XYZ file of C-alpha atoms in Angstrom:
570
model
C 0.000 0.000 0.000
C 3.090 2.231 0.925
C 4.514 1.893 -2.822
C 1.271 2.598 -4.325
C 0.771 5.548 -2.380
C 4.286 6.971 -2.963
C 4.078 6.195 -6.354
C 0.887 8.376 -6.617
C 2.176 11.583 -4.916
C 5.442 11.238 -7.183
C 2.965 11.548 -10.469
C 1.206 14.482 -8.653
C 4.320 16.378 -8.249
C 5.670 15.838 -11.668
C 1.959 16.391 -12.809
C 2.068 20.145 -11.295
C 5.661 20.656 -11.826
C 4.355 23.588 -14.760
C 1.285 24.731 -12.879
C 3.862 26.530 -10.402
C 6.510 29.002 -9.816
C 10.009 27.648 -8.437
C 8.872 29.242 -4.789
C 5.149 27.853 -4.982
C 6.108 24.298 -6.660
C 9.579 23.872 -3.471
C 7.112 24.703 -0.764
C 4.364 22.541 -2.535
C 6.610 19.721 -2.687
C 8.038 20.112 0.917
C 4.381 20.063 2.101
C 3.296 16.823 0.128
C 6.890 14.833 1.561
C 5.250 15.967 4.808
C 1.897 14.293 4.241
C 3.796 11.461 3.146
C 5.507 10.682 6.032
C 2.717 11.072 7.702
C 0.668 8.880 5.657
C 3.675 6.307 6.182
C 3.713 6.463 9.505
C -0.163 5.639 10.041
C 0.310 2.861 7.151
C 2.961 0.636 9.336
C 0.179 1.552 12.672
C -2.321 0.038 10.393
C -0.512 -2.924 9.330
C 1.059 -3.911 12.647
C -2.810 -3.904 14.309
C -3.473 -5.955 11.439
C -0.638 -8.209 11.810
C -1.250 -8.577 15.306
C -5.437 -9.390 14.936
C -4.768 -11.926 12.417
C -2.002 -13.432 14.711
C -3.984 -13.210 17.739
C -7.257 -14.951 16.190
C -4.831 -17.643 14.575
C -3.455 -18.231 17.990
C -7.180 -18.303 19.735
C -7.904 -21.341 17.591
C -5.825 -23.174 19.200
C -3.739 -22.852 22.230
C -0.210 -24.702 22.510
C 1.300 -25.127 26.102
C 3.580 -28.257 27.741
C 6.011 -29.294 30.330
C 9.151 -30.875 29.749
C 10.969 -32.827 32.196
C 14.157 -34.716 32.396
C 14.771 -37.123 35.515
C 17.611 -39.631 36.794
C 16.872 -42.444 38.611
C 18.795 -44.813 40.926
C 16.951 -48.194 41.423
C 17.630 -50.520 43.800
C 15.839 -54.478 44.072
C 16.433 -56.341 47.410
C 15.393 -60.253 46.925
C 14.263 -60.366 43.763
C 13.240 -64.107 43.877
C 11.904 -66.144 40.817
C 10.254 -69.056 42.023
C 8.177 -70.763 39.389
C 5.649 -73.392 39.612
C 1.852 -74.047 38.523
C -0.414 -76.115 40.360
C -1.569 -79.111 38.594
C -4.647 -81.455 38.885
C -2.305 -84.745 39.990
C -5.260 -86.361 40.440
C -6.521 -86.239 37.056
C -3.192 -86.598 35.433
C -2.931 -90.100 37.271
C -6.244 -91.025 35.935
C -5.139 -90.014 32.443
C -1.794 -91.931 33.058
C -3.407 -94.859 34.180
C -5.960 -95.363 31.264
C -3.492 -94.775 28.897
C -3.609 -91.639 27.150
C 0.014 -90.563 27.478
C 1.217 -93.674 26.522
C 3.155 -96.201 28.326
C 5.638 -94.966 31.229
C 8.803 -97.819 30.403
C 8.078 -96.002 26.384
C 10.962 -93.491 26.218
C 9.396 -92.321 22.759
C 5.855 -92.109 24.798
C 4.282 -88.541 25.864
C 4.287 -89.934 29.504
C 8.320 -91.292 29.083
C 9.741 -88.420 27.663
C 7.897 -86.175 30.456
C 9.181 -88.355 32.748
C 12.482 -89.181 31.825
C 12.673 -85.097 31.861
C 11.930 -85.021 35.423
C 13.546 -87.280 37.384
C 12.096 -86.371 40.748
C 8.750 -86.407 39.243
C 8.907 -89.829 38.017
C 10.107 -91.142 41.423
C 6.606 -89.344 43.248
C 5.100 -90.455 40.294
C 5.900 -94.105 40.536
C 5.524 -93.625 44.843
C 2.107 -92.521 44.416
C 3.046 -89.090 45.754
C 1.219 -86.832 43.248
C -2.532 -86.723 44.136
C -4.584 -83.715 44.592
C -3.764 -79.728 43.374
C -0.018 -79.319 43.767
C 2.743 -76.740 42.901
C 4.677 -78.666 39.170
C 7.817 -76.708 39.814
C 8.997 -75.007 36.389
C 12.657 -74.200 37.416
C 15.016 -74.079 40.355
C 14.761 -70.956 42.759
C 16.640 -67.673 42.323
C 17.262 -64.941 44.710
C 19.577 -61.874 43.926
C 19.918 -57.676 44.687
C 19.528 -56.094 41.342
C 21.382 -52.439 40.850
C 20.706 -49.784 37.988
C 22.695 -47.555 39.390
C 21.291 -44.718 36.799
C 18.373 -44.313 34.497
C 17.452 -41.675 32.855
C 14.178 -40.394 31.270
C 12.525 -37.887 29.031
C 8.932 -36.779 29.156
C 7.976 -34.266 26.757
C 4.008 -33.803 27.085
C 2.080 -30.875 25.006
C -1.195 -29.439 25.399
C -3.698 -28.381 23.177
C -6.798 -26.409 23.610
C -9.782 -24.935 21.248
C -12.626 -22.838 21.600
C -15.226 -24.270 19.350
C -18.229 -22.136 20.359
C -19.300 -20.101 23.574
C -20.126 -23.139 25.324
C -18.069 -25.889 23.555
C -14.569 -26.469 23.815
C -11.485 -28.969 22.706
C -8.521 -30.602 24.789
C -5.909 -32.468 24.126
C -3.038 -33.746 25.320
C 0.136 -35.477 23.440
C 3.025 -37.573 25.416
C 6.143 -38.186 24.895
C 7.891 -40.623 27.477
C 11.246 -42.617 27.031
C 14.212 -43.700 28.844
C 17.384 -42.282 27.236
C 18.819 -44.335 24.375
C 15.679 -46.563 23.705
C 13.334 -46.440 21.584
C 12.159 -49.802 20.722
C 9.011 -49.290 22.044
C 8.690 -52.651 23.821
C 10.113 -54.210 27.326
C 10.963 -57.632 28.044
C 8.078 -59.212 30.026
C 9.418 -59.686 33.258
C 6.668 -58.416 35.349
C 3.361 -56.641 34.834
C 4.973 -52.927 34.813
C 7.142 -54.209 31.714
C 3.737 -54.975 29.446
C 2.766 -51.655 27.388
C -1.158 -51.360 27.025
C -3.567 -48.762 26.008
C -3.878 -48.269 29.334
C -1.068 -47.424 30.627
C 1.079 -46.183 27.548
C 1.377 -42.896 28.700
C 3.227 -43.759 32.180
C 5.655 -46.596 30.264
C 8.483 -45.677 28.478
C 7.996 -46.363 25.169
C 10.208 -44.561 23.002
C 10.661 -40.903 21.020
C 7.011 -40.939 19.591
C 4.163 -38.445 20.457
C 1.010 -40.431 21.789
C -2.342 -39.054 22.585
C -2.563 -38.906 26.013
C -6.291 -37.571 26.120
C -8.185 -35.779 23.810
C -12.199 -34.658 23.820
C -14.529 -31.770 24.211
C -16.651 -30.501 26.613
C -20.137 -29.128 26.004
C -21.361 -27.187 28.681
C -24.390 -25.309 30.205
C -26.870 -27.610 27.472
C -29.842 -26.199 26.875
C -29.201 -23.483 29.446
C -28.941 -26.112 32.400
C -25.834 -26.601 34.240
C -25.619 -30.043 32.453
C -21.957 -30.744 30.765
C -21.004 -33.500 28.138
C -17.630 -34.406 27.472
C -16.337 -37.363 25.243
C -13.048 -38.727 24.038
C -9.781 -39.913 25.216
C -10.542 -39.098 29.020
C -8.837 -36.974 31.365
C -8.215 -39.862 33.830
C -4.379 -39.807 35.136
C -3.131 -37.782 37.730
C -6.112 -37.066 39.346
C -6.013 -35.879 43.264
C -4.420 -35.919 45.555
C -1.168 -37.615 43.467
C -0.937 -34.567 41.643
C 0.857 -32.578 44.182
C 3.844 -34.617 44.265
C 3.685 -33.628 40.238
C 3.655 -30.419 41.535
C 1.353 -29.504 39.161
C -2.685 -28.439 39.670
C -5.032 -31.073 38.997
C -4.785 -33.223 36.395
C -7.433 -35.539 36.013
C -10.679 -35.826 37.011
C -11.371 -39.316 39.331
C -9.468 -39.895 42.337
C -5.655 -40.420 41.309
C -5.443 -42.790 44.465
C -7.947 -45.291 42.635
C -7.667 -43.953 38.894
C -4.542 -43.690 36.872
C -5.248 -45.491 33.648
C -6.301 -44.083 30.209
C -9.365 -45.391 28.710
C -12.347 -43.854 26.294
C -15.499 -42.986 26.948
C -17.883 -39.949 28.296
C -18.722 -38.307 31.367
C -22.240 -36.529 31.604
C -21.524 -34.042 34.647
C -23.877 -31.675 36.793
C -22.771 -28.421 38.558
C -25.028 -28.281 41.619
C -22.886 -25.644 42.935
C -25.016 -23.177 41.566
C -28.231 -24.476 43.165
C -26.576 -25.654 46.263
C -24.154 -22.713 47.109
C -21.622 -24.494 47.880
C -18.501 -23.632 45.526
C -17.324 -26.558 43.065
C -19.753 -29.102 43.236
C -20.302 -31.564 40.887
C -21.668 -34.523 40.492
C -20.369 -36.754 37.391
C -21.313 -40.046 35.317
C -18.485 -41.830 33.688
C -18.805 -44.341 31.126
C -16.206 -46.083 29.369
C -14.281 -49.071 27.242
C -11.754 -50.821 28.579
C -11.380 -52.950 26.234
C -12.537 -54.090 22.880
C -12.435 -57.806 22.378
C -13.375 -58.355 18.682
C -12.024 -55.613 16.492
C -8.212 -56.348 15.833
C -8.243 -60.329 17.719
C -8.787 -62.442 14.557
C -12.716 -62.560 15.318
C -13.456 -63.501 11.245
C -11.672 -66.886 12.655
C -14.543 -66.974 14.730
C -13.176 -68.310 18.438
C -13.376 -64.894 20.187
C -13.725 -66.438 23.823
C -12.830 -62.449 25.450
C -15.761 -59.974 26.121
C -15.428 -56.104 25.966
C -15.098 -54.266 29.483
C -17.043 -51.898 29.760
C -16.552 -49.133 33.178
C -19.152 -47.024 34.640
C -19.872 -45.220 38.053
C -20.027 -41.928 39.744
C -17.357 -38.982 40.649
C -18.732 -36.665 43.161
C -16.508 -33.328 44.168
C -19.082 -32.654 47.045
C -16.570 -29.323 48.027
C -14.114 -27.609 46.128
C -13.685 -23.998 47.401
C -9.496 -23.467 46.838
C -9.014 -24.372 50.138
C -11.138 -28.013 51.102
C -11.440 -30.353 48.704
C -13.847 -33.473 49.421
C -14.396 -36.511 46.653
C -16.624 -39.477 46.492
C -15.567 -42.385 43.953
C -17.617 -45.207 42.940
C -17.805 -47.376 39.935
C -17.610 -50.917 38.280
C -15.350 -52.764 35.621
C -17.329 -55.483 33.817
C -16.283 -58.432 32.224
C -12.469 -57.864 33.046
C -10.455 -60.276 31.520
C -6.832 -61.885 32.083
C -5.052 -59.613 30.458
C -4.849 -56.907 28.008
C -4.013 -56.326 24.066
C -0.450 -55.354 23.742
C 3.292 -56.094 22.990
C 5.877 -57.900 24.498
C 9.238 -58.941 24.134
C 9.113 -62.648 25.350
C 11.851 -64.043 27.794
C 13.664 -66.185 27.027
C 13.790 -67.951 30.651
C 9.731 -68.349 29.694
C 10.670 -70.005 26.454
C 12.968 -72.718 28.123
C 9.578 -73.803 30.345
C 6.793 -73.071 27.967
C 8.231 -73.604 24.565
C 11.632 -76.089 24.508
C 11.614 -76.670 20.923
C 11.621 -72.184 20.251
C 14.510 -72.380 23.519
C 16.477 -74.848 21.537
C 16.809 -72.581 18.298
C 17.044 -69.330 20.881
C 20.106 -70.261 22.696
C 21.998 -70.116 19.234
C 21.054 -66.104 19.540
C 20.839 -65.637 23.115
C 20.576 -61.950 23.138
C 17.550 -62.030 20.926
C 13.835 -62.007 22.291
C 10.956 -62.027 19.895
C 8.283 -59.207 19.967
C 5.045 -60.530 20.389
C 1.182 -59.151 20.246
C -0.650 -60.360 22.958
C -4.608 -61.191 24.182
C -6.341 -62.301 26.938
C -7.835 -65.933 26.546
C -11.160 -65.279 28.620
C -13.010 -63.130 30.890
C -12.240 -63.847 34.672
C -14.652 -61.334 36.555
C -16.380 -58.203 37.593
C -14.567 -55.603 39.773
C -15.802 -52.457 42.099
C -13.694 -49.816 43.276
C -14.565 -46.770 45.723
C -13.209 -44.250 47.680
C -13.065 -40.528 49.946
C -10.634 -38.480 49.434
C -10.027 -35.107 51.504
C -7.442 -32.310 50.966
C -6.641 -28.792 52.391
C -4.723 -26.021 51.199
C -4.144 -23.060 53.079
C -3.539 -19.618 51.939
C 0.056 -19.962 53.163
C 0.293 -22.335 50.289
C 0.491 -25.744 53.024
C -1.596 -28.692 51.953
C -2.347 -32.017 53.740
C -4.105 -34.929 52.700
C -5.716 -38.324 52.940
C -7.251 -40.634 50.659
C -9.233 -44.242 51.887
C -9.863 -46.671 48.919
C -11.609 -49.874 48.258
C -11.383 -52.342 45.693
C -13.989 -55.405 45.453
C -12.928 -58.908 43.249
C -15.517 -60.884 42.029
C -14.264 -64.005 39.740
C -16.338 -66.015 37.836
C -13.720 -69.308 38.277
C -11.964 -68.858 34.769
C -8.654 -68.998 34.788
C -5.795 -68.688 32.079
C -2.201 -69.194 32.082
C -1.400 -66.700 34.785
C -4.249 -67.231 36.874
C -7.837 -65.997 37.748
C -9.013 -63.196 39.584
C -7.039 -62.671 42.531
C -6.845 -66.369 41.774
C -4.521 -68.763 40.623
C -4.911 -71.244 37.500
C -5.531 -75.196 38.409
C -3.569 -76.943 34.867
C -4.814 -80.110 34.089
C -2.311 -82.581 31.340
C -3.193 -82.792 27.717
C -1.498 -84.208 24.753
C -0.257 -81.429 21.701
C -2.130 -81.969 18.753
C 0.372 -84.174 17.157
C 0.476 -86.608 20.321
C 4.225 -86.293 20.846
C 4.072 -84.119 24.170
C 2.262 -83.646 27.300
C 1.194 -79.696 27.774
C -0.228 -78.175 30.781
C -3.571 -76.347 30.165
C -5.269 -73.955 32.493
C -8.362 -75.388 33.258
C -10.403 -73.241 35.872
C -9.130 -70.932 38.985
C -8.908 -72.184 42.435
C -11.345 -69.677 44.076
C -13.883 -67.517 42.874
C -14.355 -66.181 46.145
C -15.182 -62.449 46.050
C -12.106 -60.533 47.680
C -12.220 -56.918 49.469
C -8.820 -54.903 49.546
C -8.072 -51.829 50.802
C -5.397 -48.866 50.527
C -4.728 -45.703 52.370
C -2.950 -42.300 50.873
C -1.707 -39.514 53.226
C 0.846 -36.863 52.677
C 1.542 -33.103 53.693
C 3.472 -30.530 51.481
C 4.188 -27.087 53.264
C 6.849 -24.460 52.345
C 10.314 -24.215 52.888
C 13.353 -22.146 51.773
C 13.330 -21.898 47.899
C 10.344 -24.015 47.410
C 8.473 -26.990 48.747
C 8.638 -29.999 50.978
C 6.655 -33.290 50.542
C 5.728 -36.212 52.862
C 3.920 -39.077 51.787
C 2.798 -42.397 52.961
C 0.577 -45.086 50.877
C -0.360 -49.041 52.229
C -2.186 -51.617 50.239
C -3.586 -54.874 51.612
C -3.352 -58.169 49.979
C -6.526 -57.606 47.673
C -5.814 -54.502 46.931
C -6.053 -53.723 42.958
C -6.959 -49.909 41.952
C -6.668 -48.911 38.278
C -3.002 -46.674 38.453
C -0.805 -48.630 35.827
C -0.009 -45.529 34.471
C 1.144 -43.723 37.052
C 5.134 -43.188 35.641
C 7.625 -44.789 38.998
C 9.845 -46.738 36.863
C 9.931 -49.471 39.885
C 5.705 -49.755 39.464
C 2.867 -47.906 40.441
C 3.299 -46.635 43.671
C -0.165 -46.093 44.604
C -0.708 -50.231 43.245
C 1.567 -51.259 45.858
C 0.403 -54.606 48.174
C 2.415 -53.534 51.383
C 4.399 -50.174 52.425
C 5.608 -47.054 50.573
C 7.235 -44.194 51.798
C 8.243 -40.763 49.729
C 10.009 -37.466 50.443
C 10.696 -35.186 47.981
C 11.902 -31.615 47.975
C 10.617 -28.930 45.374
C 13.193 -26.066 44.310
C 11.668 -23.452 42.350
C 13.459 -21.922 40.127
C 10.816 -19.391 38.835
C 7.288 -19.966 38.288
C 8.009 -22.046 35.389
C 10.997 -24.187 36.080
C 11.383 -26.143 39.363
C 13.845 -28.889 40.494
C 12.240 -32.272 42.461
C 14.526 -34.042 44.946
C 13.069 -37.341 45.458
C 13.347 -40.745 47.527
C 10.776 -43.165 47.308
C 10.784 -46.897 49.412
C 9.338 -49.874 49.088
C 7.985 -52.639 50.944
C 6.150 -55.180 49.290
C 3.983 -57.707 51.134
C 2.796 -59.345 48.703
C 2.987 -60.718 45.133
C 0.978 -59.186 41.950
C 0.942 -55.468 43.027
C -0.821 -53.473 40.216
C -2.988 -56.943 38.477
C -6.257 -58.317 39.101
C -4.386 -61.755 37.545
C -3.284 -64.536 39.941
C -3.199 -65.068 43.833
C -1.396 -62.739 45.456
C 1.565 -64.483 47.833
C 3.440 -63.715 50.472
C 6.805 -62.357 49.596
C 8.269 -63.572 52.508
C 7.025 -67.265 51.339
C 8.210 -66.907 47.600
C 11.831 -65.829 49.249
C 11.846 -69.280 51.674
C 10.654 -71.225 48.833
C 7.006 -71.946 49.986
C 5.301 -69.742 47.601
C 5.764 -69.406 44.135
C 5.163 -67.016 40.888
C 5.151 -67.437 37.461
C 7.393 -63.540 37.430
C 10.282 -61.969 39.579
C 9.009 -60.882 42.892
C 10.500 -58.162 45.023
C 10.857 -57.602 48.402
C 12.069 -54.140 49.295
C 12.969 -51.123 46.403
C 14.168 -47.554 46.532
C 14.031 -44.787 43.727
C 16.403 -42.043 44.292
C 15.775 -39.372 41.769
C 16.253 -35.741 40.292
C 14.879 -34.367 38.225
C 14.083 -30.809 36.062
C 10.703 -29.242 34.859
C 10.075 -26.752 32.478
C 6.519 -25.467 32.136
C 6.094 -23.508 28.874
């Protein structure tokens, strides 16, 4: 526009150049450079506030923020025991023995002879008449060992994004990035439950240098001029309170972060009777959502789809939230969980040399090689309830102190598969391999289906010191207890999962408003086996360590995370 104008005024002057005296055309010409600098000067006005409305409604579209955060880690194991074994239905293996079906027993080339020409001290109880009734088949000789990883280091890069559709719609989002430093492979060797990557949980696992959505919906509010809200998507459902003050972050999702740290899909069809009530923040919310989907993806145009989807749904109740007491109700079901979930796997090899000895033999030639594997649950095992208050204060000198009381309720139907039932483990009755050359072990049903209550408690304080914050925390878990928090990120397992003792302390140095540093110490003492799975009877540690007990993965007694790490908020 500036060239055009100037352009202009230059044809004016040369346009009057005759129409004037020397005198009349100098001061002519001194008056029109005049006007033009004025002109330019409210040209470049005009075009910055243009510049800067067009930038500025680009930008309200959608709104970028994020944290980054590096961390080290030292991780400590105290008597990490692997103590394998399945129990086995002796009873009918005899029966099967006797009639026949394996073969003959003096037949080295015989099911029954290779078996038990394998197992020496099996064929002796065999041949005593020892093995009668449900008892532990051991799988492989007991192991017990401190395991050090001195450092370990991660990256979590996490960005958020954030519409405004209409006045009363709006769009969230958030994408993760989480990976230990130089690994990106994307999957673990499975040697324990923290190790297997699911939708669930991807966003707490390392994974590798990939972007995954972490949550994304909208939210419809005030419909129809009620104080009725809609929201559906990729739900807001990790790092809910009170475990988001050791993030030292606000809150981050919406159920109670002592029951609820998993990512699923679904809706939640909320209610603000604040307004009606007067009392500030409260809401009363239905949540409904998929777990997982047991056709799509799991071969079902074969036609033997034996899993069922699991479907969640229940209530979230902030009965006060005034920015300084905070009070939460949390109830809801899981139906038709199964033994497992989709996902990927790098398979061990100690696994092969039980379950698969022909795969072993060829594995041992590449002993540093595992095979990635996709893997399903092979049946539905139960129903599960979970429910819980949770209470936190904050003064206005910035001190907060809570506690949290969950419940978790088992209900098993008797199914079992290979790593047990719910909260229940697998009774394996002898079959012979479709060519007849072997004798397998087959789950056939769980040994309860008892319903089982567990419990956990959550209580912490954070109050202010020099340069920043200090943190106390204290969690227990009772034998049964099984909340949904795989994807809470504590590289030794989900804290808040844990059947027995943790203790934290952590120190918060704030660098500015944006940037802090976390000192951090976190112990644990296990009491039991299976912390953070629904999958298999949980055992005593101290009975897996003296040999009594056993489990089909590593168990660990005592752990400790010493960490540091850095956060940038941007």
């Amino acid at each position: 526009m500036r060239t055009l104008l100037s352009i202009l005024i230059a044809n004016a002057l040369a346009f009057s150049g005759g129409a004037y005296s020397a005198d009349q055309e100098q001061q002519k010409l001194a008056d029109l450079k005049q006007q033009l600098a004025e002109l330019s000067q409210e040209i470049d006005d005009i075009n910055s506030r243009v510049d800067q409305n067009e930038r500025h409604t680009a930008l309200d579209r959608i709104q970028l923020t994020g944290d980054f955060r590096t961390k080290a880690h030292s991780l400590h194991y105290q008597n990490v025991t692997w103590n394998p074994a399945i129990k086995v239905d002796f009873n009918d293996f005899g029966q099967k023995a006797m009639s026949g079906a394996f073969g003959m027993p003096n037949d080295a080339n015989s099911p029954l002879g290779k078996m038990l020409s394998a197992n020496p001290e099996l064929a002796s109880a065999f041949q005593n008449g020892m093995l009668q009734g449900v008892m532990p088949y051991v799988l492989a000789p007991k192991s017990v060992q401190d395991i050090d990883n001195d450092i370990f280091y991660t990256t979590r890069l996490r960005l958020n994004l954030k519409a405004k559709v209409w006045d009363n719609v709006g769009f969230s989002a958030r994408l993760s990035m989480y990976k230990n430093w130089g690994d990106s492979t994307g999957t673990q060797v499975f040697d324990s439950w923290r190790s297997f990557t699911m939708d669930g949980s991807s966003s707490g696992n390392t994974s590798g240098d990939w972007l995954r959505v972490e949550r994304a919906y909208f939210d419809w509010k005030n419909i129809g001029g009620t104080n009725t809200y809609l929201s559906i998507g990729r739900r807001p459902s990790t790092y809910g309170p009170p475990s988001h003050y050791r993030e030292n972050e606000k809150r981050g999702g919406t159920p109670s972060g002592h029951l609820v740290n998993f990512n699923f899909d679904g809706a939640t069809l909320g209610y603000n009777l604040g307004e009606i009530t007067g009392i500030d923040g409260q809401v009363v919310r239905f949540c409904y959502g998929q777990g997982f989907e047991s056709q799509w993806g799991n071969g079902e145009m074969f036609g033997d789809i034996v899993t069922k989807d699991t479907h969640l749904g229940g209530f979230n109740i902030d009965a006060i939230n005034d920015g300084n007491h905070f009070l939460q109700f949390t109830l809801f079901g899981a139906k038709d969980i199964n033994d497992g979930f989709k996902g990927t796997m790098a398979f061990p090899t100690q696994l092969a040399g039980i379950f698969a000895p022909t795969m072993y033999q060829d594995m041992q030639k590449f002993d540093n090689f595992n095979f990635q594997t996709r893997v399903q649950p092979s049946g539905v095992i139960g129903d599960m309830y979970l429910g819980g208050v949770g209470y936190a204060y904050e003064s206005d000198e910035d001190m907060k102190l809570f506690a949290s009381f969950g419940w978790t309720r088992a209900e098993g139907n008797g199914n079992a598969g290979m790593f047990g039932g719910m909260l229940s483990d697998a009774v394996f009755e002898a079959q012979v391999n479709a060519d007849g050359s072997e004798i397998i072990m087959m789950p056939d049903a769980a040994d309860s289906a008892d319903t089982k209550d567990g419990y956990g408690v959550y209580v912490g304080i954070q109050i202010p010191a020099p340069y920043g914050k200090l943190g106390l925390e204290y969690n227990y878990g009772s034998k049964y207890w099984t909340p949904f928090t795989q994807a809470q990120d504590d590289p030794i397992g989900s804290k808040l999962a844990t059947r027995g003792h943790v203790a934290e302390a952590y120190y918060l140095f704030d660098i500015n408003p944006r940037m802090f540093i976390k000192l951090a110490g976190i112990y644990y003492d296990y009491e039991y086996t299976g912390s953070g799975t629904p999958v298999g009877a949980p055992q005593k540690i101290d009975d897996v360590i003296e040999g009594t007990a056993y489990s089909m993965l590593p168990v660990v007694d005592t752990a400790f995370d010493i960490n540091a790490s850095l956060t940038v908020n941007f």
